[in-house]
Structure formats: structure tokens, C-alpha cells
Coordinates of C-alpha atoms and ligand atoms in Angstrom, one line a residue:
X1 CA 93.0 58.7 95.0
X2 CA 95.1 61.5 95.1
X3 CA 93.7 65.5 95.6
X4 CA 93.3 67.7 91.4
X5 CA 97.0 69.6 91.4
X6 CA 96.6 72.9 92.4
X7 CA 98.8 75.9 92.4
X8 CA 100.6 76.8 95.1
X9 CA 99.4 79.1 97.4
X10 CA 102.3 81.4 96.8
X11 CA 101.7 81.7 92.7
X12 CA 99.4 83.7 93.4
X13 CA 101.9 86.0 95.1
X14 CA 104.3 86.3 92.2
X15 CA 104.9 89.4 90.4
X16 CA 103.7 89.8 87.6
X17 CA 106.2 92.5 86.6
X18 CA 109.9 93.0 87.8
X19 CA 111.8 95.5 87.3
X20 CA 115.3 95.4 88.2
X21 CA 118.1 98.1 88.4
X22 CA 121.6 95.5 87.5
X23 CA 123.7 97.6 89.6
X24 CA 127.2 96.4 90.7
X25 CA 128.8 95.5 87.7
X26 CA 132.5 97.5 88.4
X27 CA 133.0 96.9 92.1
X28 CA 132.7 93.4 91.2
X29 CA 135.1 93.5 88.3
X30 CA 137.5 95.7 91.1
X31 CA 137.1 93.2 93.8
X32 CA 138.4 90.6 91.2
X33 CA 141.4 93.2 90.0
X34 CA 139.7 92.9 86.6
X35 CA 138.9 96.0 84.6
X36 CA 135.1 97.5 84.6
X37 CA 134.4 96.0 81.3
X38 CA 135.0 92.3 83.2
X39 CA 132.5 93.3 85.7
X40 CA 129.7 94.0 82.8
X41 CA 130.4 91.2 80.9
X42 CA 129.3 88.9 84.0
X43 CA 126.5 91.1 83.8
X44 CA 125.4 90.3 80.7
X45 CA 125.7 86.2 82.2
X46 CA 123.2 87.1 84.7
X47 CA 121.2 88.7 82.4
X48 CA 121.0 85.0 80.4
X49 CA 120.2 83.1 83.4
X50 CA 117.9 85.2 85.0
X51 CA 116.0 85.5 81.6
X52 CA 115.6 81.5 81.6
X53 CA 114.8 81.3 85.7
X54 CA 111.6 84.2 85.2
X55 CA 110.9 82.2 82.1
X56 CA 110.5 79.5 83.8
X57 CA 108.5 80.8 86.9
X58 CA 105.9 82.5 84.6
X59 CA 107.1 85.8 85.1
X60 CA 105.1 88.4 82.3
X61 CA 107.4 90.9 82.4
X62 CA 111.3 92.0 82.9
X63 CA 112.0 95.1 82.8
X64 CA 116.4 95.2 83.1
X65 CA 118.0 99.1 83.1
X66 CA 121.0 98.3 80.7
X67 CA 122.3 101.8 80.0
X68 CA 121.0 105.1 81.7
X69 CA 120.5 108.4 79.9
X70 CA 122.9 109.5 83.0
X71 CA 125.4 106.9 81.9
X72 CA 126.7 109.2 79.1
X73 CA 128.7 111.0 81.4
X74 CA 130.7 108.1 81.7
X75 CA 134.3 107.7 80.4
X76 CA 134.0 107.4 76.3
X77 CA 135.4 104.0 76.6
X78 CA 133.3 102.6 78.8
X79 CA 130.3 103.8 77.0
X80 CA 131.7 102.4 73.6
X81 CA 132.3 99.0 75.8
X82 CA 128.8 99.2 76.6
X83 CA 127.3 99.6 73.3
X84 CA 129.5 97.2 71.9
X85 CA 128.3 94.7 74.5
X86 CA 124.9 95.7 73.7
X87 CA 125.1 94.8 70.4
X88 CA 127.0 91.7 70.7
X89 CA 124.7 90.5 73.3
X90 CA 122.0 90.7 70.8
X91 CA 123.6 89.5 68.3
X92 CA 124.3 86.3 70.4
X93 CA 121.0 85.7 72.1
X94 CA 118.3 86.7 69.6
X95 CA 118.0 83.3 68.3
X96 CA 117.8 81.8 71.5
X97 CA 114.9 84.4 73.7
X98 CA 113.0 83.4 70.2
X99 CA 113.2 79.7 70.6
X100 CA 112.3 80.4 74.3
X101 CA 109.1 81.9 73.2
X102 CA 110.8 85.6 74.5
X103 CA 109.2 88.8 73.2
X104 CA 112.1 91.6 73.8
X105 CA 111.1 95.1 73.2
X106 CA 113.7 97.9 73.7
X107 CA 112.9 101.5 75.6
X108 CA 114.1 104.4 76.0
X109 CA 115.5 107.5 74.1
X110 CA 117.3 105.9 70.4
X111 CA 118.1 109.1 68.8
X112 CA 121.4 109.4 70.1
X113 CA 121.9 105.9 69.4
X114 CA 124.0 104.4 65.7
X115 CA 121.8 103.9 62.8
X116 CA 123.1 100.1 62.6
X117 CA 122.0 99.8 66.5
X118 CA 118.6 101.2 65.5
X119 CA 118.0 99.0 62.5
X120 CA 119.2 95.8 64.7
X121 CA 116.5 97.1 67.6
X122 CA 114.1 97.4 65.0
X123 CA 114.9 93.5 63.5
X124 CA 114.8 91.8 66.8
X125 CA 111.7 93.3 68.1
X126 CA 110.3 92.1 64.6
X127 CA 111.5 89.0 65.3
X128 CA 110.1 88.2 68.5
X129 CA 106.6 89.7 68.1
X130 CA 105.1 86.8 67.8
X131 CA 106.8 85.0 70.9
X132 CA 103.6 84.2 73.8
X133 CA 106.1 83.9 76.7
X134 CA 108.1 86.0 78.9
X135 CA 108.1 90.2 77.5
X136 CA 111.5 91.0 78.0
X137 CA 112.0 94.8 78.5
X138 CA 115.2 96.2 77.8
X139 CA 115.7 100.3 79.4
X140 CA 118.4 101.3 77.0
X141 CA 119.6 105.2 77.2
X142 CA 116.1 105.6 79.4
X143 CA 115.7 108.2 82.3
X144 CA 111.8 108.4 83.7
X145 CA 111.8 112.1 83.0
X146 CA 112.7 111.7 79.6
X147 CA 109.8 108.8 79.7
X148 CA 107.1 111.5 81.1
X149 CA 108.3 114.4 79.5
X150 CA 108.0 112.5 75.7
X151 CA 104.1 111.7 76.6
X152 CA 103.7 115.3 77.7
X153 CA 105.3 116.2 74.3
X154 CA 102.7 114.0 72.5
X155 CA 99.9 115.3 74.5
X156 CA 101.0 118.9 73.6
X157 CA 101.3 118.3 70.0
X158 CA 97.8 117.2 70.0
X159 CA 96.2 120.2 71.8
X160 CA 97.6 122.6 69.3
X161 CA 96.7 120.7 66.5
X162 CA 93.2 121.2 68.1
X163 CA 92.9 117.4 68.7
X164 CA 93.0 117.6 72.2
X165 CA 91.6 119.9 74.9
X166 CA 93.7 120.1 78.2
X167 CA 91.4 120.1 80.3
X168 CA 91.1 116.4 79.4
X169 CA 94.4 115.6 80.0
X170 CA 93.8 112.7 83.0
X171 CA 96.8 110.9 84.5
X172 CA 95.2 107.6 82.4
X173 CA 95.7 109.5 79.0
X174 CA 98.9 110.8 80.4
X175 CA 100.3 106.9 81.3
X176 CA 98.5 106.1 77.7
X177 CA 101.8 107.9 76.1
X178 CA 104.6 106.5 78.4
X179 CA 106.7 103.7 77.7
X180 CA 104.9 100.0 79.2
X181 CA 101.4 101.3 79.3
X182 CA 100.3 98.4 77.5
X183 CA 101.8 96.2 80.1
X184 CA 101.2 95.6 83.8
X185 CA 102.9 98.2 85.8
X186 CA 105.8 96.6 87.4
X187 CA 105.1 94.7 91.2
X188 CA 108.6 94.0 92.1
X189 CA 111.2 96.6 91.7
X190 CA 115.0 95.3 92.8
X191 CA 118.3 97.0 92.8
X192 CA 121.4 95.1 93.5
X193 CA 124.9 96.6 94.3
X194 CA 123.6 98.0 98.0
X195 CA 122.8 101.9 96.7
X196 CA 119.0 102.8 97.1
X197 CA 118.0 105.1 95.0
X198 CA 115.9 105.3 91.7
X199 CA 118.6 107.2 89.6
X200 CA 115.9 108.1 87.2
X201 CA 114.1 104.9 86.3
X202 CA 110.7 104.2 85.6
X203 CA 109.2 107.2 87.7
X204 CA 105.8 107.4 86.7
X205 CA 105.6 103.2 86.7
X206 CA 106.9 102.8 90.2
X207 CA 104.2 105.0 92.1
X208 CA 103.0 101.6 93.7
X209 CA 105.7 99.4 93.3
X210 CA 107.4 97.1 96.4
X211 CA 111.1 97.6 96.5
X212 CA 113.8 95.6 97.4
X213 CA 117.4 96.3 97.4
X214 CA 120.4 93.7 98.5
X215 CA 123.8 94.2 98.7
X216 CA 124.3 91.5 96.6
X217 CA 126.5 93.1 92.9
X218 CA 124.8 92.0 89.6
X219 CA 127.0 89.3 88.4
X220 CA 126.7 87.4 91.6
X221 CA 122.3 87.5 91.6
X222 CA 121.6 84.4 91.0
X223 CA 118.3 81.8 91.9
X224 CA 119.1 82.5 95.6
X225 CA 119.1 86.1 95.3
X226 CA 116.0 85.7 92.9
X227 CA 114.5 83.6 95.6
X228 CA 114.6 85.7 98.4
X229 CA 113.8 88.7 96.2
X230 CA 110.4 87.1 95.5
X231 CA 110.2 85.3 99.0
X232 CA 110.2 89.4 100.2
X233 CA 107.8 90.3 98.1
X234 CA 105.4 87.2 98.9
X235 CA 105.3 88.2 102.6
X236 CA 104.0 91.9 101.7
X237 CA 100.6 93.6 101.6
X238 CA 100.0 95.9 99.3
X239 CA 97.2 98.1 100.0
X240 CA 97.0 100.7 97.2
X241 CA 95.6 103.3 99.4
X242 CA 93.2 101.1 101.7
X243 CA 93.3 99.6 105.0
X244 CA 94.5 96.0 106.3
X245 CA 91.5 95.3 107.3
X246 CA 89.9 96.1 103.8
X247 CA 92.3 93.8 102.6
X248 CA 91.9 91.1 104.5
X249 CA 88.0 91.5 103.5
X250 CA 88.4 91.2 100.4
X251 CA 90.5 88.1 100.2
X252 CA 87.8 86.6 101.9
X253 CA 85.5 87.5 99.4
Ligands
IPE301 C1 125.8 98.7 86.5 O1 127.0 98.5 87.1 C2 125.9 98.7 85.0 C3 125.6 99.9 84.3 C4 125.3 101.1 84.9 C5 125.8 99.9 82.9 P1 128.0 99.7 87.4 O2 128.9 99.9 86.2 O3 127.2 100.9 87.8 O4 128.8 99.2 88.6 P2 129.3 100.0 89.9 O5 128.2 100.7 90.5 O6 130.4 100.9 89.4 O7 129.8 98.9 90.8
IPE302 C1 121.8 102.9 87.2 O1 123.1 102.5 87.7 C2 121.7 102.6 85.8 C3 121.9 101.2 85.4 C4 122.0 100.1 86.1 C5 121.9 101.0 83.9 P1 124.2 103.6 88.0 O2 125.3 102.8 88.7 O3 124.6 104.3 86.8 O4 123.4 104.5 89.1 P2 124.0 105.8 89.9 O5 124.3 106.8 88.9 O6 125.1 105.3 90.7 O7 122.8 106.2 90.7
MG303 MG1 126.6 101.7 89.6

């Protein structure tokens, strides 16, 4: 009689979060001779197949920065590209992340963004609420101090209404306001295109994250490049503060 299936040793050692920087897009498009806009059209490819691949794994969440509150002081056109593409993107897949049982949620700062773009955020969150699978976190016109100063503005508001007395103002109430709290904080952060830096994302959320950046630009990640992402990430201990030893200890336990 054959063994009860049981998971792999290494589910266990899957992030539950990811949260990736898609960086890449225009040396791509330049190594090709195509123009910038080529580059982030691949992009949004990646974006499809990755989607399905972390589905598939049993990722929770994916948290993708699409457009950074930096990124205004791009050229016009290539922000107008990029919204464009946003909403087309949208447009397309929304039918599709449903029927994959998707959730998509949309952060970061939409004042500045159109009034048809707002609504459309608005429908296709609606539209996926109910969705069980895969939360699929989109960092639109998001910058992590925007993200912590926001919850400090909220915070504020409430201790001179009277509602709130500073002194309890703990870093738990403080991540209660900030985009994600609801959500596991990410485990896996990765940034393609070979720069390593943060350029602003999800400060707060990254206190304890592992990082891995490759060289590899974001139209070319694919399942290998997932792979060894999470093969990295596998081989790690994370400590939070405590010893090896403790650790090993406690996986004893
Ligand atoms: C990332 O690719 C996409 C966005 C920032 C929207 P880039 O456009 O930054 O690509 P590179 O860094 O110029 O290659
Ligand atoms: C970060 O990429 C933002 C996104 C991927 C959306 P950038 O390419 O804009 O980052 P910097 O400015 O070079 O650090
Ligand atoms: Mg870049």
C-alpha cells in the first residue's frame, strides 16, 4: 500500500506574500531597438503569467509596483502610455483573474488619478470581492512614505477630534492604518532589472522581509526566474530577532 500524500517538505517554505518591484521594462525594449512603451507592454505579459504560475503554487498574496508616485517625473508620454496600459490591462484581464478565483485590490495614492480610472478601480475591486484565491495587489501611484504618512494623518485626525490619545499611538495601531494591514506582511520581496534599492516601496511592510534581486529585466521573469526566486528564499532562516539555535528549537518543538 502506498504512504497518505503529504506536502512537500518545501510548502512549507513558500511565501506567503511576494512582493515584487517589475523593474527592467525599457532597457529591455532598448536592447531590442524597440521604443520604452515595447518594453512595458512585455511587462504587462509577465504580469499574466506570473499571476497564473503564483495562482497555481498557492501563493496568498502579490503585491506588483506598477506605477510609482516618483514615476511622475517621467516624460508626459510615457506616463500617459502607462496609464493607458493600465487601463487597458484591466480592461482585458478582469474577466479572466475572476474566473481564476483572483481578488485584485488597487493601492496607493488615486487622487491624482482620472475620474474614469477611479470608477473602473472601484468596479473591479467590486467585482472580485468575492474571489477565495490568489489577492492580487496592485501599487499604483504608491510611495511607502505616502503609505505611512496617510496612517499618521488618520491617527492625527482622531486625537483632535478627542478620539484618540497619543500616548496610545503603538506601532500595531500605527500598521492598523497603512495599506495591507489586513494581510500577511510580505516574505519574499524581489526586484528584477539588477538595481537594488527600495525606491520608496512598501517601507513600513518590508521591516522583516527577505530580498532578492537578479539581473534578470521584467519581461524576461519567467518560471525559472520564479523558481530560483523561491528556491533562495527556501534555503533562508529567518530569525525575527532571535538566535539559530532558538530556531532550530523550536522547529523541533
Ligand atoms: C519598470 O521598468 C516599469 C515602471 C517603472 C513603470 P522601467 O521603465 O523602470 O525600466 P528601466 O529601468 O528603464 O529599464
Ligand atoms: C520602481 O522602478 C517603480 C516601479 C517598478 C513601478 P523605477 O525604475 O522607477 O525605480 P528607480 O527610480 O530607478 O529607483
Ligand atoms: Mg527602472
Amino acid at each position: 500500500m502506498s504512504p497518505p500524500p503529504t506536502a512537500p517538505p518545501e510548502a512549507s517554505k513558500l511565501p506567503r506574500h511576494i512582493a515584487i518591484i517589475m523593474d527592467g521594462n525599457g532597457r529591455w525594449a532598448r536592447q531590442r531597438h524597440l521604443p520604452r512603451f515595447a518594453g512595458h507592454k512585455a511587462g504587462v505579459d509577465t504580469v499574466r503569467k506570473l499571476v497564473r504560475l503564483c495562482g497555481e503554487k498557492g501563493i496568498s498574496v502579490l503585491t506588483l509596483f506598477a506605477f510609482s508616485s516618483e514615476n511622475w517625473r517621467r516624460p508626459e508620454k510615457e506616463v500617459s502610455l502607462l496609464m493607458e496600459l493600465f487601463i487597458t490591462a484591466l480592461e482585458q484581464q478582469l474577466k479572466k483573474l475572476k474566473k481564476h478565483n483572483v481578488r485584485l485590490r488597487i493601492i496607493g495614492d488615486r487622487s491624482l488619478f482620472s475620474a474614469k480610472l477611479n470608477a473602473m478601480i472601484d468596479d473591479a475591486e467590486a467585482f472580485t470581492t468575492d474571489n477565495t484565491g490568489l489577492e492580487l495587489v496592485i501599487a499604483a501611484n504608491y510611495g511607502g512614505r505616502w503609505d505611512i504618512c496617510q496612517a499618521a494623518r488618520t491617527l492625527a485626525a482622531q486625537a483632535s477630534q478627542g478620539t484618540l490619545d497619543p500616548d496610545a499611538i503603538t506601532p500595531e495601531l500605527l500598521q492598523s492604518q497603512l495599506c495591507l494591514s489586513d494581510l500577511p506582511e510580505p516574505d519574499l520581496f524581489i526586484r528584477t532589472g539588477g538595481e537594488k534599492r527600495v525606491s520608496n516601496y512598501l517601507l513600513w511592510q518590508l521591516a522583516y522581509t527577505e530580498f532578492y534581486f537578479t539581473d534578470t529585466l521584467w519581461p524576461d521573469f519567467d518560471q525559472k526566474a520564479l523558481e530560483q526566486a523561491l528556491a533562495s528564499y527556501g534555503a533562508r532562516e529567518r530569525r525575527f530577532g532571535r538566535t539559530s539555535e532558538q530556531i532550530s528549537t523550536m522547529q523541533d518543538d
